[in-house]
């Protein structure tokens, strides 16, 4: 590790920690009901917008109303996107004259972008027109990310001290997230990215005549504007096929740093905002610390494994699938961050990481992307584990489980467990089918234990709405497009419906102030217990599968046995 | 329900207009105004012809030039016959993949043809492994210095000119950006362009071929 690598890591954690405070306070100001004077002018636009849309911003919704509006809106968005993708051949902004996207691929891509997964079974530069990219995918990058945050906001309102059914207004939450958070941050980030060399134009591709006289195709497009929201909204769907490894998507080490910061910044600030919204900064930061410990542990193991070198190849460093400008440290830091959050963009090929580093990335996905996680959904996912932990500690000490003054009872616990288990079941059942049938196995790019990891990673990535890939697997087949589409859809619905149902339940409960009988959830003991529960649940569910994959691969590598 | 559907449709239209069109066009406008070349792929133009992008690797096979890192997808070079581009992509080989070992061994063999002292352990590793994008425009400074002896041989250079080549590489090494980010690196296309111009301006009757 070079000196600048160490400086990058230090700068990275300083910026994330500082950003947690600044952005966390900002989001609190935006989402709380306090009327700050500096928000007066933008709020005129906001109110005007509600009028045009026919939205009554003062209308409160209960959990069923909130959920149904959310689902209707996303469903209509999906239909529009499916139409744009399939009809792109006859629509404008298509300088390369690309044909309409075939149905199964369009189906998969639509679900993928509406569910904030951004799994891509295609390469952008030879499949999608500029119109599909900016009026279809860019829009859903914004909307799916904002949808995730609305779920978290509704969940936070469940801890109001006054019992009621009300969880807020979906349209207001969505609009505020877009106007105050994603749009301004995306504009700033896009401009920085362009200044580094990320392309942004409507011009057609260029054919260059190289020094040696052959022809090279230089792909272009309105990329920077889409990449900005792809990073900020933990979407991760690349404009180009190789995502943020492509020099036009991530041109310099500085653009790389900005993109890494943006993929973690909002998820990291949300626990702080959550703490402020429920009236206890400390409760939010306790969750933040548990996430930080998991992230840094994963990063440490990943870096250690990667710097060991490939002992099956004369100990050479793992430079396959990495870019020189980033080097090993930046690639691992990105790989761990993008799987810990639900982002899923890549700047190096995860499939070519050291086996143990690849396993860390896979574990991050399998745990449900709760280590900061997706915008909104990551924290709600973590809160499911919090509920589980509160329940288990309650059983151990013989007290009624409580969280933030609300009693946790059978219904909440059942729903929380379902939320955690369904994606896990999707991963294991999906992988089982794929690894025992010809239609699953014929897509593999690597043989042996690495092949199993390709399948496990793919189903984890889709079921948990991440979207990154162990790219050796050819997923553009009817079997994978359809089964992964279903996994993405169920995974997303589960992560929205059940937390909202829990929120609806908790909101009606009486607030009981903490007493001697309350198990405190704001100290390091709770952090330890929470991490313990996460690792035990994850370990029990996935250890057998991982031990046949990455662990065997690691041992074979040390013995120099190739597959 | 009906009200929600109507709002949803209106909202979807509004977001397509604002977040799709207006936002993208606004950012494109800024790119055109302030960062014209970068927004258009940082092309390198010589005598009115685009010869490549500063940010993209292109194929060099001739031993006279500095070579790029290997690419799993032929640097998106157009096929001579079909004129169809190869999409970007990576090998995605796992650590214990037999093909990875085979390809690395082949590259060692190819490099040791021009450089008999080369072995798997003393060749800079970035020359043995394909990049993530297949378009990595950089090589490590070691990989650039390593290639000097081959280039000098191919161009019939004397020791004085060889030193000039070393100097050329040295001035083309880019340090980590702002001392903080990334690895030291050499942009191969820029270096080769410089090399090309240098020999066009300093014609040497004996050695310039």
PDB file of N, CA and C in Angstrom, chain A residues 96 125 130 197 199 201 203-210 214-221 240 246-248, chain B residues 37-45 49-58 75-78 85-86 88 135 189:
ATOM      1  N   UNK A  96     -27.118   6.245 -32.837  1.00  0.00           N
ATOM      2  CA  UNK A  96     -26.465   5.013 -33.288  1.00  0.00           C
ATOM      3  C   UNK A  96     -27.456   4.045 -33.926  1.00  0.00           C
ATOM      4  N   UNK A 125     -23.522   0.852 -24.090  1.00  0.00           N
ATOM      5  CA  UNK A 125     -23.100   1.514 -25.326  1.00  0.00           C
ATOM      6  C   UNK A 125     -23.558   0.807 -26.593  1.00  0.00           C
ATOM      7  N   UNK A 130     -29.687   7.110 -26.469  1.00  0.00           N
ATOM      8  CA  UNK A 130     -29.554   8.209 -25.509  1.00  0.00           C
ATOM      9  C   UNK A 130     -30.889   8.488 -24.824  1.00  0.00           C
ATOM     10  N   UNK A 197     -13.372  14.671 -16.929  1.00  0.00           N
ATOM     11  CA  UNK A 197     -13.307  13.967 -18.209  1.00  0.00           C
ATOM     12  C   UNK A 197     -14.441  12.981 -18.443  1.00  0.00           C
ATOM     13  N   UNK A 199     -17.857  11.939 -19.904  1.00  0.00           N
ATOM     14  CA  UNK A 199     -18.475  12.539 -21.088  1.00  0.00           C
ATOM     15  C   UNK A 199     -19.905  13.003 -20.810  1.00  0.00           C
ATOM     16  N   UNK A 201     -22.671  14.614 -23.637  1.00  0.00           N
ATOM     17  CA  UNK A 201     -22.979  15.211 -24.937  1.00  0.00           C
ATOM     18  C   UNK A 201     -24.072  14.398 -25.606  1.00  0.00           C
ATOM     19  N   UNK A 203     -23.858  14.218 -28.977  1.00  0.00           N
ATOM     20  CA  UNK A 203     -23.239  13.892 -30.262  1.00  0.00           C
ATOM     21  C   UNK A 203     -23.118  12.381 -30.449  1.00  0.00           C
ATOM     22  N   UNK A 204     -23.132  11.938 -31.716  1.00  0.00           N
ATOM     23  CA  UNK A 204     -22.950  10.497 -31.966  1.00  0.00           C
ATOM     24  C   UNK A 204     -21.525  10.043 -31.653  1.00  0.00           C
ATOM     25  N   UNK A 205     -21.332   8.722 -31.643  1.00  0.00           N
ATOM     26  CA  UNK A 205     -20.021   8.154 -31.352  1.00  0.00           C
ATOM     27  C   UNK A 205     -19.006   8.621 -32.403  1.00  0.00           C
ATOM     28  N   UNK A 206     -17.726   8.643 -31.996  1.00  0.00           N
ATOM     29  CA  UNK A 206     -16.670   9.049 -32.932  1.00  0.00           C
ATOM     30  C   UNK A 206     -15.917   7.799 -33.369  1.00  0.00           C
ATOM     31  N   UNK A 207     -15.549   7.746 -34.656  1.00  0.00           N
ATOM     32  CA  UNK A 207     -14.652   6.677 -35.088  1.00  0.00           C
ATOM     33  C   UNK A 207     -13.269   7.288 -35.254  1.00  0.00           C
ATOM     34  N   UNK A 208     -12.329   6.841 -34.481  1.00  0.00           N
ATOM     35  CA  UNK A 208     -10.980   7.399 -34.530  1.00  0.00           C
ATOM     36  C   UNK A 208     -10.094   6.518 -35.392  1.00  0.00           C
ATOM     37  N   UNK A 209      -9.086   7.154 -36.009  1.00  0.00           N
ATOM     38  CA  UNK A 209      -8.067   6.394 -36.722  1.00  0.00           C
ATOM     39  C   UNK A 209      -6.823   6.388 -35.845  1.00  0.00           C
ATOM     40  N   UNK A 210      -6.461   5.230 -35.330  1.00  0.00           N
ATOM     41  CA  UNK A 210      -5.406   5.188 -34.325  1.00  0.00           C
ATOM     42  C   UNK A 210      -4.036   5.415 -34.947  1.00  0.00           C
ATOM     43  N   UNK A 214      -5.556   1.529 -37.289  1.00  0.00           N
ATOM     44  CA  UNK A 214      -6.828   0.797 -37.236  1.00  0.00           C
ATOM     45  C   UNK A 214      -7.932   1.746 -36.771  1.00  0.00           C
ATOM     46  N   UNK A 215      -9.163   1.267 -36.792  1.00  0.00           N
ATOM     47  CA  UNK A 215     -10.302   2.115 -36.426  1.00  0.00           C
ATOM     48  C   UNK A 215     -10.758   1.764 -35.007  1.00  0.00           C
ATOM     49  N   UNK A 216     -10.973   2.801 -34.217  1.00  0.00           N
ATOM     50  CA  UNK A 216     -11.463   2.570 -32.855  1.00  0.00           C
ATOM     51  C   UNK A 216     -12.737   3.373 -32.650  1.00  0.00           C
ATOM     52  N   UNK A 217     -13.723   2.739 -32.027  1.00  0.00           N
ATOM     53  CA  UNK A 217     -14.995   3.418 -31.793  1.00  0.00           C
ATOM     54  C   UNK A 217     -14.950   4.099 -30.425  1.00  0.00           C
ATOM     55  N   UNK A 218     -15.229   5.402 -30.412  1.00  0.00           N
ATOM     56  CA  UNK A 218     -15.252   6.133 -29.143  1.00  0.00           C
ATOM     57  C   UNK A 218     -16.705   6.404 -28.777  1.00  0.00           C
ATOM     58  N   UNK A 219     -17.250   5.686 -27.801  1.00  0.00           N
ATOM     59  CA  UNK A 219     -18.653   5.871 -27.454  1.00  0.00           C
ATOM     60  C   UNK A 219     -18.835   7.165 -26.663  1.00  0.00           C
ATOM     61  N   UNK A 220     -19.961   7.838 -26.855  1.00  0.00           N
ATOM     62  CA  UNK A 220     -20.238   9.066 -26.105  1.00  0.00           C
ATOM     63  C   UNK A 220     -21.644   8.983 -25.519  1.00  0.00           C
ATOM     64  N   UNK A 221     -22.128  10.110 -25.043  1.00  0.00           N
ATOM     65  CA  UNK A 221     -23.491  10.152 -24.537  1.00  0.00           C
ATOM     66  C   UNK A 221     -23.611  11.069 -23.343  1.00  0.00           C
ATOM     67  N   UNK A 240     -22.041   2.915 -19.266  1.00  0.00           N
ATOM     68  CA  UNK A 240     -21.320   1.995 -20.139  1.00  0.00           C
ATOM     69  C   UNK A 240     -21.279   0.614 -19.489  1.00  0.00           C
ATOM     70  N   UNK A 246     -14.943   2.158 -16.664  1.00  0.00           N
ATOM     71  CA  UNK A 246     -14.764   2.787 -17.969  1.00  0.00           C
ATOM     72  C   UNK A 246     -14.185   4.191 -17.781  1.00  0.00           C
ATOM     73  N   UNK A 247     -13.108   4.510 -18.501  1.00  0.00           N
ATOM     74  CA  UNK A 247     -12.507   5.838 -18.311  1.00  0.00           C
ATOM     75  C   UNK A 247     -13.470   6.990 -18.597  1.00  0.00           C
ATOM     76  N   UNK A 248     -14.493   6.774 -19.420  1.00  0.00           N
ATOM     77  CA  UNK A 248     -15.456   7.848 -19.670  1.00  0.00           C
ATOM     78  C   UNK A 248     -16.493   7.953 -18.562  1.00  0.00           C
TER      79      UNK A 248
ATOM     80  N   UNK B  37     -14.166  19.952 -24.656  1.00  0.00           N
ATOM     81  CA  UNK B  37     -13.386  18.789 -25.067  1.00  0.00           C
ATOM     82  C   UNK B  37     -13.621  17.597 -24.144  1.00  0.00           C
ATOM     83  N   UNK B  38     -13.627  17.850 -22.835  1.00  0.00           N
ATOM     84  CA  UNK B  38     -13.814  16.733 -21.890  1.00  0.00           C
ATOM     85  C   UNK B  38     -15.186  16.109 -22.019  1.00  0.00           C
ATOM     86  N   UNK B  39     -16.189  16.953 -22.201  1.00  0.00           N
ATOM     87  CA  UNK B  39     -17.535  16.427 -22.361  1.00  0.00           C
ATOM     88  C   UNK B  39     -17.670  15.583 -23.621  1.00  0.00           C
ATOM     89  N   UNK B  40     -16.781  15.840 -24.604  1.00  0.00           N
ATOM     90  CA  UNK B  40     -16.840  15.092 -25.861  1.00  0.00           C
ATOM     91  C   UNK B  40     -15.815  13.975 -25.923  1.00  0.00           C
ATOM     92  N   UNK B  41     -15.363  13.504 -24.789  1.00  0.00           N
ATOM     93  CA  UNK B  41     -14.509  12.320 -24.790  1.00  0.00           C
ATOM     94  C   UNK B  41     -13.028  12.624 -24.911  1.00  0.00           C
ATOM     95  N   UNK B  42     -12.617  13.850 -24.592  1.00  0.00           N
ATOM     96  CA  UNK B  42     -11.197  14.241 -24.616  1.00  0.00           C
ATOM     97  C   UNK B  42     -10.469  13.707 -25.847  1.00  0.00           C
ATOM     98  N   UNK B  43     -10.949  14.059 -27.048  1.00  0.00           N
ATOM     99  CA  UNK B  43     -10.305  13.505 -28.253  1.00  0.00           C
ATOM    100  C   UNK B  43      -8.932  14.128 -28.498  1.00  0.00           C
ATOM    101  N   UNK B  44      -8.039  13.354 -29.089  1.00  0.00           N
ATOM    102  CA  UNK B  44      -6.756  13.879 -29.528  1.00  0.00           C
ATOM    103  C   UNK B  44      -6.828  14.008 -31.043  1.00  0.00           C
ATOM    104  N   UNK B  45      -6.667  15.230 -31.531  1.00  0.00           N
ATOM    105  CA  UNK B  45      -6.826  15.495 -32.953  1.00  0.00           C
ATOM    106  C   UNK B  45      -5.470  15.856 -33.545  1.00  0.00           C
ATOM    107  N   UNK B  49      -7.726  15.001 -37.949  1.00  0.00           N
ATOM    108  CA  UNK B  49      -8.268  13.651 -37.811  1.00  0.00           C
ATOM    109  C   UNK B  49      -8.219  13.254 -36.329  1.00  0.00           C
ATOM    110  N   UNK B  50      -9.320  12.677 -35.849  1.00  0.00           N
ATOM    111  CA  UNK B  50      -9.313  12.181 -34.467  1.00  0.00           C
ATOM    112  C   UNK B  50      -8.512  10.895 -34.440  1.00  0.00           C
ATOM    113  N   UNK B  51      -7.444  10.887 -33.638  1.00  0.00           N
ATOM    114  CA  UNK B  51      -6.656   9.657 -33.612  1.00  0.00           C
ATOM    115  C   UNK B  51      -6.915   8.847 -32.349  1.00  0.00           C
ATOM    116  N   UNK B  52      -7.778   9.348 -31.485  1.00  0.00           N
ATOM    117  CA  UNK B  52      -8.100   8.572 -30.297  1.00  0.00           C
ATOM    118  C   UNK B  52      -8.542   9.491 -29.196  1.00  0.00           C
ATOM    119  N   UNK B  53      -8.752   8.929 -28.014  1.00  0.00           N
ATOM    120  CA  UNK B  53      -9.102   9.732 -26.855  1.00  0.00           C
ATOM    121  C   UNK B  53      -7.986   9.608 -25.841  1.00  0.00           C
ATOM    122  N   UNK B  54      -7.699  10.761 -25.228  1.00  0.00           N
ATOM    123  CA  UNK B  54      -6.697  10.794 -24.173  1.00  0.00           C
ATOM    124  C   UNK B  54      -7.019   9.774 -23.080  1.00  0.00           C
ATOM    125  N   UNK B  55      -8.300   9.458 -22.923  1.00  0.00           N
ATOM    126  CA  UNK B  55      -8.704   8.621 -21.796  1.00  0.00           C
ATOM    127  C   UNK B  55      -8.856   7.150 -22.155  1.00  0.00           C
ATOM    128  N   UNK B  56      -8.733   6.824 -23.446  1.00  0.00           N
ATOM    129  CA  UNK B  56      -8.955   5.430 -23.823  1.00  0.00           C
ATOM    130  C   UNK B  56      -7.685   4.817 -24.404  1.00  0.00           C
ATOM    131  N   UNK B  57      -7.410   3.606 -23.988  1.00  0.00           N
ATOM    132  CA  UNK B  57      -6.287   2.882 -24.562  1.00  0.00           C
ATOM    133  C   UNK B  57      -6.604   2.535 -26.008  1.00  0.00           C
ATOM    134  N   UNK B  58      -5.588   2.487 -26.857  1.00  0.00           N
ATOM    135  CA  UNK B  58      -5.792   1.943 -28.196  1.00  0.00           C
ATOM    136  C   UNK B  58      -4.708   0.914 -28.468  1.00  0.00           C
ATOM    137  N   UNK B  75      -9.616  -3.406 -27.123  1.00  0.00           N
ATOM    138  CA  UNK B  75      -9.652  -1.933 -27.106  1.00  0.00           C
ATOM    139  C   UNK B  75     -10.773  -1.341 -27.951  1.00  0.00           C
ATOM    140  N   UNK B  76     -11.892  -2.069 -28.066  1.00  0.00           N
ATOM    141  CA  UNK B  76     -13.026  -1.598 -28.860  1.00  0.00           C
ATOM    142  C   UNK B  76     -12.603  -1.200 -30.277  1.00  0.00           C
ATOM    143  N   UNK B  77     -11.608  -1.892 -30.807  1.00  0.00           N
ATOM    144  CA  UNK B  77     -11.204  -1.649 -32.182  1.00  0.00           C
ATOM    145  C   UNK B  77     -12.266  -2.230 -33.104  1.00  0.00           C
ATOM    146  N   UNK B  78     -12.545  -1.505 -34.183  1.00  0.00           N
ATOM    147  CA  UNK B  78     -13.559  -2.013 -35.115  1.00  0.00           C
ATOM    148  C   UNK B  78     -12.984  -3.178 -35.905  1.00  0.00           C
ATOM    149  N   UNK B  85     -18.262  -2.894 -33.625  1.00  0.00           N
ATOM    150  CA  UNK B  85     -17.422  -2.726 -32.440  1.00  0.00           C
ATOM    151  C   UNK B  85     -17.529  -3.915 -31.487  1.00  0.00           C
ATOM    152  N   UNK B  86     -16.434  -4.172 -30.809  1.00  0.00           N
ATOM    153  CA  UNK B  86     -16.464  -5.171 -29.740  1.00  0.00           C
ATOM    154  C   UNK B  86     -16.873  -4.410 -28.480  1.00  0.00           C
ATOM    155  N   UNK B  88     -17.184  -3.157 -24.612  1.00  0.00           N
ATOM    156  CA  UNK B  88     -16.205  -3.199 -23.531  1.00  0.00           C
ATOM    157  C   UNK B  88     -16.515  -4.366 -22.618  1.00  0.00           C
ATOM    158  N   UNK B 135      -9.913  -0.779 -21.545  1.00  0.00           N
ATOM    159  CA  UNK B 135      -9.539   0.487 -22.174  1.00  0.00           C
ATOM    160  C   UNK B 135      -8.636   1.300 -21.264  1.00  0.00           C
ATOM    161  N   UNK B 189      -0.971   6.695 -24.695  1.00  0.00           N
ATOM    162  CA  UNK B 189      -1.237   7.377 -25.956  1.00  0.00           C
ATOM    163  C   UNK B 189      -0.520   8.725 -26.002  1.00  0.00           C
TER     164      UNK B 189
END
